[in-house]
PDB file of C-alpha atoms in Angstrom:
ATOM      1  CA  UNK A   1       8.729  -6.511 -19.134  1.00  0.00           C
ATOM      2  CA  UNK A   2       8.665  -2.567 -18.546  1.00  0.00           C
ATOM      3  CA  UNK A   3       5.388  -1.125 -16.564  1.00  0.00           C
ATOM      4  CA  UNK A   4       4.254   2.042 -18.150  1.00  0.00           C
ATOM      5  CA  UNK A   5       3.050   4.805 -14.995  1.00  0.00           C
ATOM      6  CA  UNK A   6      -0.410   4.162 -14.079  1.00  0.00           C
ATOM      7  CA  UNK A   7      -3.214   7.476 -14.597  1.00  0.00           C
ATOM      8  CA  UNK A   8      -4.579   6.819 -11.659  1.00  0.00           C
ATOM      9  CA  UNK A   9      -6.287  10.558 -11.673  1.00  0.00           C
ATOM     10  CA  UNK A  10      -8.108   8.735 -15.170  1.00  0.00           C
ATOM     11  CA  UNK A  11     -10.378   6.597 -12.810  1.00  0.00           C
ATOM     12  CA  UNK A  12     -13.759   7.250 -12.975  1.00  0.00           C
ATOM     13  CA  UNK A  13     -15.858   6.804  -9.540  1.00  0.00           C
ATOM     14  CA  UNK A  14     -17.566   3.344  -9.494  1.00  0.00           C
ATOM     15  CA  UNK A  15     -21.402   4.191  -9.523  1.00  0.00           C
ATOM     16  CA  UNK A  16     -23.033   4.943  -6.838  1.00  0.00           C
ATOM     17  CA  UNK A  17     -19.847   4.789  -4.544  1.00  0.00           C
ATOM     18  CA  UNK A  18     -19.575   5.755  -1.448  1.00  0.00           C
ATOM     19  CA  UNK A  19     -16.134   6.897   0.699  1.00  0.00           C
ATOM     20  CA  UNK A  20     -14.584   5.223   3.283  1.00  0.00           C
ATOM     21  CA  UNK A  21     -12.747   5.761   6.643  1.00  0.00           C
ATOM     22  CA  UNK A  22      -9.178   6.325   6.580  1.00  0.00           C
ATOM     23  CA  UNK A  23      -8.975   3.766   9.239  1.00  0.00           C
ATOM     24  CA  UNK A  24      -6.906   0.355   8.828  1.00  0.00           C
ATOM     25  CA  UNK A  25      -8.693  -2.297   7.062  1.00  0.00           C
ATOM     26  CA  UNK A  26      -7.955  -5.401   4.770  1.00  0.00           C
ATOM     27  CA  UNK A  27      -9.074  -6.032   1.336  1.00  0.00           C
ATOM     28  CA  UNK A  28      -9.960  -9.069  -0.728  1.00  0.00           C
ATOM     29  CA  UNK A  29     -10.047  -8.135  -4.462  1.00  0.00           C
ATOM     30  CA  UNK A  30     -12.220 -10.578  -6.329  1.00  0.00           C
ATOM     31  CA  UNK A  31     -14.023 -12.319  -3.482  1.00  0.00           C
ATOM     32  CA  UNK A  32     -16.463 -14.506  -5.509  1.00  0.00           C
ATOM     33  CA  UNK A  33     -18.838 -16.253  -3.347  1.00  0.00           C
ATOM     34  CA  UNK A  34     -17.038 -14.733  -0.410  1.00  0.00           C
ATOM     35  CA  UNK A  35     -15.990 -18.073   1.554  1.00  0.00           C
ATOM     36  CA  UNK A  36     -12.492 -16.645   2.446  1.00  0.00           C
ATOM     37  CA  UNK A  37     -13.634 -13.177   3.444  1.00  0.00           C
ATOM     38  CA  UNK A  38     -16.235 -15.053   5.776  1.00  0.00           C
ATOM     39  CA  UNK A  39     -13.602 -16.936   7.103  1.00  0.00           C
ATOM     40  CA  UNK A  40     -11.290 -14.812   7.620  1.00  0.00           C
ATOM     41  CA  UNK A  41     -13.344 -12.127   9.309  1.00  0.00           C
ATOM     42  CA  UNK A  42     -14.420 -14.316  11.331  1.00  0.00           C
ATOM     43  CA  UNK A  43     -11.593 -15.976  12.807  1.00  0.00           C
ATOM     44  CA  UNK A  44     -10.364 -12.854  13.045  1.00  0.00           C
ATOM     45  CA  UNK A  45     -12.515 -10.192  14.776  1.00  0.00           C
ATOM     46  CA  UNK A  46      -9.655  -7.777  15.258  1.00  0.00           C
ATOM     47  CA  UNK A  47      -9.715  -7.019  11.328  1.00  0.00           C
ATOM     48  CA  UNK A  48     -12.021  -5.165   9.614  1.00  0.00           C
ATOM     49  CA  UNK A  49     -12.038  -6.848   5.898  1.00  0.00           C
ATOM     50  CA  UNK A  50     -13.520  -5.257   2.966  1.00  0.00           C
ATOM     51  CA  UNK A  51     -14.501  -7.539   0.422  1.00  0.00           C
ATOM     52  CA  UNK A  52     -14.699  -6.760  -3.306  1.00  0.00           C
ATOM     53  CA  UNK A  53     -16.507  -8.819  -5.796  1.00  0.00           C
ATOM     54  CA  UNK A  54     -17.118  -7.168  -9.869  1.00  0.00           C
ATOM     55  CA  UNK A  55     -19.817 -10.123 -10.966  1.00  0.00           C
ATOM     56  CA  UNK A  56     -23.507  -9.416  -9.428  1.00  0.00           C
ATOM     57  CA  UNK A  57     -24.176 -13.070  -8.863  1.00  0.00           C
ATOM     58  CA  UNK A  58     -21.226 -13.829  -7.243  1.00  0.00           C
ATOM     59  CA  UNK A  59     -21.476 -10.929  -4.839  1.00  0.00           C
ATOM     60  CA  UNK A  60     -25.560 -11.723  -4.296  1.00  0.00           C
ATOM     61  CA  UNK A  61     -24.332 -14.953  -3.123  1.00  0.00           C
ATOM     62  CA  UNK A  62     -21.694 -13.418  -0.573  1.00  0.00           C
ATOM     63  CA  UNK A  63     -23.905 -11.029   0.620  1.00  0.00           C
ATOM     64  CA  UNK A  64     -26.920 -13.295   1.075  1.00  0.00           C
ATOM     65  CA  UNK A  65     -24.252 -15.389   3.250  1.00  0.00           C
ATOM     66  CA  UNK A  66     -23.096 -12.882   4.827  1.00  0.00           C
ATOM     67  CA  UNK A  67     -26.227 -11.656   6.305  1.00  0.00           C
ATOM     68  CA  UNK A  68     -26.772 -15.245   7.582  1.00  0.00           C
ATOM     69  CA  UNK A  69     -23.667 -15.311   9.398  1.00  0.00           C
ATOM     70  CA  UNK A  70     -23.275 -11.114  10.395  1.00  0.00           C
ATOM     71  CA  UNK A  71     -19.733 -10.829  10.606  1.00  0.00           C
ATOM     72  CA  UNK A  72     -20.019  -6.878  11.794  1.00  0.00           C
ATOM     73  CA  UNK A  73     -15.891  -6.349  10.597  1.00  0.00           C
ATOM     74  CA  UNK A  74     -16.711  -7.450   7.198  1.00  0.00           C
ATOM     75  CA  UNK A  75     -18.054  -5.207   4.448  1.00  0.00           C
ATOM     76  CA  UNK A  76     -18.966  -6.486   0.681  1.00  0.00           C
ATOM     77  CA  UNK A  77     -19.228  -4.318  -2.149  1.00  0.00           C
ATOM     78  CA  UNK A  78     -20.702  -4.951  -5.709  1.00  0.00           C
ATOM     79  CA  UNK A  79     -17.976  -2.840  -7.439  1.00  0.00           C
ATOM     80  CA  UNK A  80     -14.785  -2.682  -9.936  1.00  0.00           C
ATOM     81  CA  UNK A  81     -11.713  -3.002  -7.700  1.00  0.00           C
ATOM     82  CA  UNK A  82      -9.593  -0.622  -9.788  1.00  0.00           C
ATOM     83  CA  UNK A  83     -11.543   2.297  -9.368  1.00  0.00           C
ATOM     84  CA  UNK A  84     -12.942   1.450  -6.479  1.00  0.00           C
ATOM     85  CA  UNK A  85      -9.132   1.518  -4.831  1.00  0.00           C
ATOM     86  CA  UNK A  86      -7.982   4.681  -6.394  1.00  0.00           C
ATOM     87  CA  UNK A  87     -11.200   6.777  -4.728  1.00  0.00           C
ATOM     88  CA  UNK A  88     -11.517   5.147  -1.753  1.00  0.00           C
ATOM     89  CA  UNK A  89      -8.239   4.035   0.073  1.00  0.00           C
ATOM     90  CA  UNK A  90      -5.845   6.173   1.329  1.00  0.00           C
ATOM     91  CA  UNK A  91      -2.150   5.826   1.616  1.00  0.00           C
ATOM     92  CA  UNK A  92      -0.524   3.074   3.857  1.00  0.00           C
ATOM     93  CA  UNK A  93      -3.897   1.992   5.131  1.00  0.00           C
ATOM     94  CA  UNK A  94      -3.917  -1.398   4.025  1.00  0.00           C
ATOM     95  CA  UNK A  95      -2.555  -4.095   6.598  1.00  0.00           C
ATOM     96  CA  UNK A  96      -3.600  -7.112   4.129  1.00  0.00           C
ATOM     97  CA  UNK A  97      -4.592  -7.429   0.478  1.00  0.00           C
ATOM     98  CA  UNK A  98      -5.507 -11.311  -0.766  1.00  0.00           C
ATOM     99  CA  UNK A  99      -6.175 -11.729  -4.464  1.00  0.00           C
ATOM    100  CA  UNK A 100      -7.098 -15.367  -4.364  1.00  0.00           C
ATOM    101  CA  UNK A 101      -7.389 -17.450  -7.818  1.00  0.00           C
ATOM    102  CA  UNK A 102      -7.295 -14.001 -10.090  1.00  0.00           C
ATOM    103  CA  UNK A 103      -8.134 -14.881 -14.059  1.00  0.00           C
ATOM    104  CA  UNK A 104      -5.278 -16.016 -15.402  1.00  0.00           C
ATOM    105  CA  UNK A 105      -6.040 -13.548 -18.652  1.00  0.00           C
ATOM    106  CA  UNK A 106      -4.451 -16.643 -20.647  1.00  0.00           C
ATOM    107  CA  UNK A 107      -4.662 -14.367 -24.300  1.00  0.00           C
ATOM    108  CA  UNK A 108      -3.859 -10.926 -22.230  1.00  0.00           C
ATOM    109  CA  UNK A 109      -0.882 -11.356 -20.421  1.00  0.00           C
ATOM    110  CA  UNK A 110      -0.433  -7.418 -19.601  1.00  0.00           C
ATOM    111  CA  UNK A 111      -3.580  -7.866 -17.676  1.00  0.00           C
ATOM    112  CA  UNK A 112      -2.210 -10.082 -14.991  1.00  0.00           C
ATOM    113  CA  UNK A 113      -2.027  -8.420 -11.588  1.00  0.00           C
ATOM    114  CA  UNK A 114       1.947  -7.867 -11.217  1.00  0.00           C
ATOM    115  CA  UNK A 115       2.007  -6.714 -15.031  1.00  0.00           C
ATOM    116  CA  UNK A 116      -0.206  -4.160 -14.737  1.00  0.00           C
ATOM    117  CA  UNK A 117       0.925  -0.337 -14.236  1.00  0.00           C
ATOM    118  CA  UNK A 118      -1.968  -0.589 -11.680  1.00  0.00           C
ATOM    119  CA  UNK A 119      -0.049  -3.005  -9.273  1.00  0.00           C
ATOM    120  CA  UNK A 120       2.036   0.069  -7.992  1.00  0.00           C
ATOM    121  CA  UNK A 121      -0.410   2.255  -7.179  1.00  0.00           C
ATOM    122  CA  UNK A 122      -1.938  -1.321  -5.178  1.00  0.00           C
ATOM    123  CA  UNK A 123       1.737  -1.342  -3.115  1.00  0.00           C
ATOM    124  CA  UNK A 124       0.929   2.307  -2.498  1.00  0.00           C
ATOM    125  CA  UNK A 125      -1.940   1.730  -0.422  1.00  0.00           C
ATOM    126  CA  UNK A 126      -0.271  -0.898   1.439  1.00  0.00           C
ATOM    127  CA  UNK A 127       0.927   0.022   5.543  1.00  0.00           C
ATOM    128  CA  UNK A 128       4.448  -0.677   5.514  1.00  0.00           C
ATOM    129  CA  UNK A 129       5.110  -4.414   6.514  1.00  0.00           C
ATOM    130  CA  UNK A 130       1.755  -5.060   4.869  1.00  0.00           C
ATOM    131  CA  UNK A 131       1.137  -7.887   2.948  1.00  0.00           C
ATOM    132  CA  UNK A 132      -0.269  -8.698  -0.596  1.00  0.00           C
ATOM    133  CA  UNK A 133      -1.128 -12.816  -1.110  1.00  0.00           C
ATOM    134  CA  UNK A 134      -1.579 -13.851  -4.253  1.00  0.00           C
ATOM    135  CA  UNK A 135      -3.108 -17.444  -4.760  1.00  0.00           C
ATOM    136  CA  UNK A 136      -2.784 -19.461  -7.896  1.00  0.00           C
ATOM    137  CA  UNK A 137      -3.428 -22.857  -9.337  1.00  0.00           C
ATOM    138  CA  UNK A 138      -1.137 -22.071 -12.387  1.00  0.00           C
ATOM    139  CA  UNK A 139       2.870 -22.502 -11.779  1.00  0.00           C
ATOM    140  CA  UNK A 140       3.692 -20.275 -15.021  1.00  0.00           C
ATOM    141  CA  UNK A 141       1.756 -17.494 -13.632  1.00  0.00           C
ATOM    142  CA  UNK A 142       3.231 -17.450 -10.472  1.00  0.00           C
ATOM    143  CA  UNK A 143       6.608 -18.041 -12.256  1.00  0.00           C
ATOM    144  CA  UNK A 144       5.936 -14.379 -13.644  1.00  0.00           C
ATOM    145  CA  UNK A 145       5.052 -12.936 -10.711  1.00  0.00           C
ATOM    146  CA  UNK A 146       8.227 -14.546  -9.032  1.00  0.00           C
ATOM    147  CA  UNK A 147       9.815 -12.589 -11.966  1.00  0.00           C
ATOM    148  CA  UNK A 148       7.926  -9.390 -11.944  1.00  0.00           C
ATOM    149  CA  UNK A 149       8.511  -9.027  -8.374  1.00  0.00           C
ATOM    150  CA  UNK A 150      12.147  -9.405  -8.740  1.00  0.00           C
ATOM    151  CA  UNK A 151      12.731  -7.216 -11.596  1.00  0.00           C
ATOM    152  CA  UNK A 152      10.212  -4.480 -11.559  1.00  0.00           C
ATOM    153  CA  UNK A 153       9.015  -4.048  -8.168  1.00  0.00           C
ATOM    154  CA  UNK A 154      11.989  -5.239  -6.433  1.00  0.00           C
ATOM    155  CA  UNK A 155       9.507  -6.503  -3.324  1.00  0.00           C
ATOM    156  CA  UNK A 156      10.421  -9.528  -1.041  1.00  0.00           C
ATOM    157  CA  UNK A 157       8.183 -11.655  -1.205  1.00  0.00           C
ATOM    158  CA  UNK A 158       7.939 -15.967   0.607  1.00  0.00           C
ATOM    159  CA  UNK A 159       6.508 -18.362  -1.789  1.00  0.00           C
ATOM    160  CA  UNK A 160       4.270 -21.597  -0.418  1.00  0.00           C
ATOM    161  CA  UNK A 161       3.002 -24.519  -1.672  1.00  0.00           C
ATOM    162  CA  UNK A 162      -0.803 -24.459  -0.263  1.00  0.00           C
ATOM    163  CA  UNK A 163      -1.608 -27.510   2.036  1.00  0.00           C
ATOM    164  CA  UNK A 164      -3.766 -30.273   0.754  1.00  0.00           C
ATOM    165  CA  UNK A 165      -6.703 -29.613   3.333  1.00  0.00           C
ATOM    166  CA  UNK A 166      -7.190 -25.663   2.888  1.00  0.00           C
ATOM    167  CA  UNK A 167     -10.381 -24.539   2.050  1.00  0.00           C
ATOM    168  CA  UNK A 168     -10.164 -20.636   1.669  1.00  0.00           C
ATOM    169  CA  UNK A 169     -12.506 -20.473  -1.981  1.00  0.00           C
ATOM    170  CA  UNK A 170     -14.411 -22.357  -3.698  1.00  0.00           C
ATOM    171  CA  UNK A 171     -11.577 -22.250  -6.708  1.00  0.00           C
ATOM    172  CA  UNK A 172      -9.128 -24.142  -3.792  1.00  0.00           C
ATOM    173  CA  UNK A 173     -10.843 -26.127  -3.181  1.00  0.00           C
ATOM    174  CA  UNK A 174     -11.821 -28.081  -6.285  1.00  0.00           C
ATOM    175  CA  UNK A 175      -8.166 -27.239  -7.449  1.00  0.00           C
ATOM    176  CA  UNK A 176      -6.793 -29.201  -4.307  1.00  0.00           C
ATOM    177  CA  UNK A 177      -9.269 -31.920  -4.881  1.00  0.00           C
ATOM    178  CA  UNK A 178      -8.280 -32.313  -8.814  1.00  0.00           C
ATOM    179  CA  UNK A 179      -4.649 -33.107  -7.511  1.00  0.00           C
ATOM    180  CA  UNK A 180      -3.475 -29.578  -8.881  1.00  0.00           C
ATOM    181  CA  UNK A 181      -0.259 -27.713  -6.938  1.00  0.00           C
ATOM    182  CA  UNK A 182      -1.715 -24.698  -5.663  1.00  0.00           C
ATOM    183  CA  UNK A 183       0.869 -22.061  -4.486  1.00  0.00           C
ATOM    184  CA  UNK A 184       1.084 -18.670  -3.369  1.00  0.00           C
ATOM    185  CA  UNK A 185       2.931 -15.628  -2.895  1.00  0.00           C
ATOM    186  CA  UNK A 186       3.170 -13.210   0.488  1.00  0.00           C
ATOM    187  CA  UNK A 187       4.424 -10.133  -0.867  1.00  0.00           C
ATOM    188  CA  UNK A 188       5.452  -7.572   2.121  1.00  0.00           C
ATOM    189  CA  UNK A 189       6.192  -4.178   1.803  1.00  0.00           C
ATOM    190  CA  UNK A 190       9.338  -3.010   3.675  1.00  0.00           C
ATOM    191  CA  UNK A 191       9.980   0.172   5.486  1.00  0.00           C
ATOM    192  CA  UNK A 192      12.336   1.883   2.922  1.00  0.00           C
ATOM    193  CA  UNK A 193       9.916   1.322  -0.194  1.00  0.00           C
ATOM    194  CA  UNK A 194       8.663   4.150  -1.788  1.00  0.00           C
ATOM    195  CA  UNK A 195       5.797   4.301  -4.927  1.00  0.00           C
ATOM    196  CA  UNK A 196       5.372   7.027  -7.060  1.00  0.00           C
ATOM    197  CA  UNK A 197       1.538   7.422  -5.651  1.00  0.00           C
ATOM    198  CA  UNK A 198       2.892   7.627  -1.842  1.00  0.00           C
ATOM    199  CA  UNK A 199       1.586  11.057  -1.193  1.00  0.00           C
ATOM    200  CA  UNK A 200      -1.730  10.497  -3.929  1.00  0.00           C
ATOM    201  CA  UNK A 201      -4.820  10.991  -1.637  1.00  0.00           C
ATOM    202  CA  UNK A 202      -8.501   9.145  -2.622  1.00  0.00           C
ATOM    203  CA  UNK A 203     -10.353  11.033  -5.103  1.00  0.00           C
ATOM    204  CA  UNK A 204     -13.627  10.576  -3.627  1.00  0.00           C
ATOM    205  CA  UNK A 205     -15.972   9.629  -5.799  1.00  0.00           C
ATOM    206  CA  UNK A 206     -14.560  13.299  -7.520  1.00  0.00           C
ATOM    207  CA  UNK A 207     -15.429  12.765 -11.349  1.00  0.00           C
ATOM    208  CA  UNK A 208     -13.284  15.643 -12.444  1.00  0.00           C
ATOM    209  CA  UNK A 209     -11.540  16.985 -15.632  1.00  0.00           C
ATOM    210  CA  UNK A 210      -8.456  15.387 -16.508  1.00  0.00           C
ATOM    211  CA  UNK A 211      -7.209  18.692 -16.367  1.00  0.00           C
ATOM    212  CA  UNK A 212      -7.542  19.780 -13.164  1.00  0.00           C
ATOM    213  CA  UNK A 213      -7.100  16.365 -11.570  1.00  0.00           C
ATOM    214  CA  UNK A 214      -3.532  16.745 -12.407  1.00  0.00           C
ATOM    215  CA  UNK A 215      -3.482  19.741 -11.658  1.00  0.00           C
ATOM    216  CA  UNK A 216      -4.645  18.543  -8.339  1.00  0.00           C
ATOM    217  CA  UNK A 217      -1.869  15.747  -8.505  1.00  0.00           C
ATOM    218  CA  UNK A 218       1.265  18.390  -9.192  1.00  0.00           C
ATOM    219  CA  UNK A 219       0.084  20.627  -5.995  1.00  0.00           C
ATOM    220  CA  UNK A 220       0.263  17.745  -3.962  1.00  0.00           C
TER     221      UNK A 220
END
């Protein structure tokens, strides 16, 4: 299906946000109770992983947790990931994006992560031979995405079939336990790929006109 070009410079600042260094770091979109960003930053001390959750119990939970355990290279934030990504990351800084069991949006297909004019501007932020894993319990939507990624975004991606013991979310787990194939998608980003929002800096928490943020866009 054709991708319309997404506004980024129409993103309004999530409230009360705050910037961030334009260092590398990882990113879990839709962390939930934040059991794979716990994991992960701590079996790995050498990332820094910034985990994004949208619901406030969900992300009370994580942070509670979190606290307990004090991972110091993992961050949570209580925020919308959309706008959240366009004023806060920078260009090529993310080694690693997971998006783990998204909704499905069963009755709104264009809202499906690979569908969305927003995915782009996602690849965008992505270091070159980054990665973007995308978890689901639903063959058909990662059917799409198998198709999306061939025909839109033209991105090489490796597709597995998730092993019967892994425990990365709660959602994998009780999927695994049901009997239901769980698979997912490593999409990398090669050297030569280029995005239209390559050279699109972080707004900033900037809640400007419409106007002048293109403006802003064009002098870039």
């Amino acid at each position: 299906m054709p991708i319309r070009q997404f506004q980024a410079q129409r993103m309004h600042a999530p409230r009360d946000f705050q910037p961030i260094e334009n260092k590398p770091v990882c990113v879990e979109i839709g962390a939930g109770k934040g059991k794979h960003a716990l994991l992960f930053s701590g079996q790995n001390p050498q990332f820094n992983l910034i985990a994004v959750e949208r619901t406030r119990e969900k992300f009370l939970a994580m942070q509670k947790q979190h606290q307990i355990e004090g991972q110091q290279n993992l961050t949570t934030l209580h925020v919308d990931a959309l706008p959240w990504v366009v004023h806060a990351l920078y260009p090529h800084q993310v080694q690693q994006f997971f998006i783990l069991y998204p909704n499905p949006e069963p009755h709104n297909s264009a809202q499906r992560w690979l569908n969305m004019p927003f995915f782009e501007f996602l690849v965008s932020r992505l270091q070159v031979n980054g990665s973007i894993t995308l978890a689901s319990n639903i063959p058909e939507y990662i059917t799409e995405a198998e198709q999306q990624l061939k025909e839109v975004w033209n991105l090489p991606f490796e597709k597995q079939v998730i092993e019967q013991d892994s425990a990365r979310t709660h959602f994998e787990i009780k999927y695994l336990e049901r009997g239901e194939l769980c698979q997912q998608l490593i999409i990398t980003k090669p050297e030569y790929y280029k995005t239209r929002f390559d050279e699109f800096q972080p707004l900033q928490g900037q809640n400007l006109s419409v106007e002048k943020m293109v403006e802003n866009v064009n002098a870039e």
